[in-house]
XYZ file of C-alpha atoms in Angstrom:
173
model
C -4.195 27.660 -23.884
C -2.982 24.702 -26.386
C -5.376 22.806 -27.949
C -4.704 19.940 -25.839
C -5.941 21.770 -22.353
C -8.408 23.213 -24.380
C -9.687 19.751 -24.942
C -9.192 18.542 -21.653
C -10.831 21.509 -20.008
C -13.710 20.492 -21.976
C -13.853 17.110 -21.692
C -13.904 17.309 -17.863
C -16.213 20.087 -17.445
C -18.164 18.187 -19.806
C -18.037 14.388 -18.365
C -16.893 15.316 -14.379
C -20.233 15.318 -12.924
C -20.616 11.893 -14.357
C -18.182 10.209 -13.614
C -18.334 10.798 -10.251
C -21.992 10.031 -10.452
C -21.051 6.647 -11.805
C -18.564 6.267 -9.184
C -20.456 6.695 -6.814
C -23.308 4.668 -7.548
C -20.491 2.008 -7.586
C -18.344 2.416 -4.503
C -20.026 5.256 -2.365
C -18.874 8.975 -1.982
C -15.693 8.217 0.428
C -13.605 6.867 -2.710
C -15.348 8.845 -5.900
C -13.138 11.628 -5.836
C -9.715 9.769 -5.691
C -11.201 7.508 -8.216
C -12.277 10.637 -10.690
C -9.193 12.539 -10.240
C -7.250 9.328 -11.023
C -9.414 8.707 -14.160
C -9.029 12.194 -15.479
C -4.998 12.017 -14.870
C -5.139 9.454 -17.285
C -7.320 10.695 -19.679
C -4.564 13.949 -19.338
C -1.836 10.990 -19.834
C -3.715 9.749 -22.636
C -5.321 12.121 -24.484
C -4.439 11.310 -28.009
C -6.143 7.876 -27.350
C -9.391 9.765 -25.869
C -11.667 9.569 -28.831
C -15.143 11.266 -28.865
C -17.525 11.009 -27.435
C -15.247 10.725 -24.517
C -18.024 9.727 -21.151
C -17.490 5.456 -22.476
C -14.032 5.654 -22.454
C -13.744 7.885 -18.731
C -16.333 5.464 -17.672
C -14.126 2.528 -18.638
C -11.457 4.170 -17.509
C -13.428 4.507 -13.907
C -14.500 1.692 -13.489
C -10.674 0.237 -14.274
C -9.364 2.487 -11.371
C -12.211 1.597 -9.441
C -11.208 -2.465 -9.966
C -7.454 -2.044 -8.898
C -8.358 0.078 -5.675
C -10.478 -2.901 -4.618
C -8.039 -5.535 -5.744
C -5.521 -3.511 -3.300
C -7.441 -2.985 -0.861
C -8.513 -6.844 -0.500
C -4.744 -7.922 -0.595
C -3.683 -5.574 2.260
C -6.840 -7.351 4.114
C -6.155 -10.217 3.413
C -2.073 -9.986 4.281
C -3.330 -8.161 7.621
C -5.936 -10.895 8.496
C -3.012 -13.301 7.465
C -0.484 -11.634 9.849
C -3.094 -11.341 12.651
C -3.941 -15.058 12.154
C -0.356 -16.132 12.548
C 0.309 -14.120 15.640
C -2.930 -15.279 17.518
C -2.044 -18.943 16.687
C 1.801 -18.030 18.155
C 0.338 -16.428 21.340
C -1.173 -20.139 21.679
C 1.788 -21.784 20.997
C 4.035 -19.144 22.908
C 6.318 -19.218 20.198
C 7.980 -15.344 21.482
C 10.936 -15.076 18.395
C 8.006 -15.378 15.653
C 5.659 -13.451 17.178
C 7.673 -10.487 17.804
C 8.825 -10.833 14.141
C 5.104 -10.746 12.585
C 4.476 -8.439 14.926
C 7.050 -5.917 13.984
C 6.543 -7.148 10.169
C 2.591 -5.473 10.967
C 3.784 -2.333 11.678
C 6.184 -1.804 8.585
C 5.054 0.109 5.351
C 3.376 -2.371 2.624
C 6.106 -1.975 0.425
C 8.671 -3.014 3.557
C 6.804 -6.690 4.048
C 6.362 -7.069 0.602
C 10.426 -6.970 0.291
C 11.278 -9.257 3.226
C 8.557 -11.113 2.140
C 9.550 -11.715 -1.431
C 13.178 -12.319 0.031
C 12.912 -14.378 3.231
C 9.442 -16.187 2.904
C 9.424 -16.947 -1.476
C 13.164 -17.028 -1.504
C 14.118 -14.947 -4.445
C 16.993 -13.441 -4.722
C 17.543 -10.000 -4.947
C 17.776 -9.747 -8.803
C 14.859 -11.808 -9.107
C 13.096 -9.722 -6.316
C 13.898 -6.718 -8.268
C 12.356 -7.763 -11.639
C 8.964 -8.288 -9.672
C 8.514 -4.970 -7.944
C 9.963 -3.288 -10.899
C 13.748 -1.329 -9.945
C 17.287 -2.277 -10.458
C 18.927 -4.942 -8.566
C 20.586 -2.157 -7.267
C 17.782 -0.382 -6.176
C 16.235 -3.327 -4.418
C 19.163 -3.837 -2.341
C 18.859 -0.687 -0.849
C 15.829 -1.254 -0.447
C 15.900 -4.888 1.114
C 18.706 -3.178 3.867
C 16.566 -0.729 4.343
C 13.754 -2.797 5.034
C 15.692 -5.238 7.385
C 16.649 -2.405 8.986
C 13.548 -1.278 9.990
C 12.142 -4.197 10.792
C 15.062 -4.809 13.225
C 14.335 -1.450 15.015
C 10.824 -2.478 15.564
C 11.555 -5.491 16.845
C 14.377 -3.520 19.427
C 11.589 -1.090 20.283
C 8.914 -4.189 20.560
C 10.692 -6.528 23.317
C 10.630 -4.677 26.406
C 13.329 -4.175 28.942
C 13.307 -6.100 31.957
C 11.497 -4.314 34.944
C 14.520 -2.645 37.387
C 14.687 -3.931 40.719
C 14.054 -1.012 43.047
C 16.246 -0.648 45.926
C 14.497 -0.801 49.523
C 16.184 2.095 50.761
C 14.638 4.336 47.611
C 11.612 2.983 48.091
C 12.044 3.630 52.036
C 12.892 7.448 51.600
């Protein structure tokens, strides 16, 4: 083994235990392993910057992880409540077209709506959309057609077809 796994195997045999303790005590045992291994593949990231003891700075480190998974995890509540809030006020209003857009907008992946978000609803362009998620212009493009592409097939697969009309004679024999 190099000396840098050598330190690392160290460290977290050393500090694991608590870490997780710490974690724990903080956001409950559903999240503390996800947050330790997270903290650890930093502290593998960042080793030379590690300094000794090491416990402060995987603590710090923790409870940084820890901060951004709750930041996240408000923001997709809050978008979801946001989305649910504008299609019960549509159902009110009957207003079909938007519905069935938020609608299929709720099912798409986080990083879709964020896309046709950033594009339709704060009307950046796409090179300007690009430089805030953080990929080519290029990139983003693909993306964005992507995107609109799913979004369009949900909305296909949301609007259903208009009931048959059964002939008397099938229903007769």
């Amino acid at each position: 083994m190099t000396d840098d796994s050598q330190r690392f195997t160290s460290m977290y045999d050393e500090c694991r235990q608590r870490v997780w303790a710490y974690v724990v005590s903080r956001a409950g045992r559903q999240v503390a392993d996800e947050v330790v291994s997270e903290t650890f593949a930093i502290a593998w990231r960042r080793l030379e910057d590690v300094p000794e003891p090491a416990l402060p700075w995987l603590l710090g480190v923790a409870r940084n992880v820890l901060r951004d998974n709750i930041r996240a995890e408000i923001r997709r509540d809050a978008l979801s409540a946001e989305l649910r809030a504008w299609t019960e006020d549509d159902v009110a209003e009957q207003v079909t077209e938007r519905l069935n857009v938020l609608k299929a907008l709720t099912g798409l992946s986080e990083d879709d709506r964020e896309i046709l978000i950033l594009t339709a609803w704060q009307g950046l362009s796409p090179r300007d959309a690009a430089q805030v998620v953080g990929c080519s212009p290029t990139t983003f493009r693909v993306r964005l057609h992507r995107a609109r592409r799913r979004l369009k097939q949900r909305m296909d697969t949301a609007v259903s077809p208009e009931p048959r009309m059964r002939n008397l004679s099938e229903e007769w024999s």
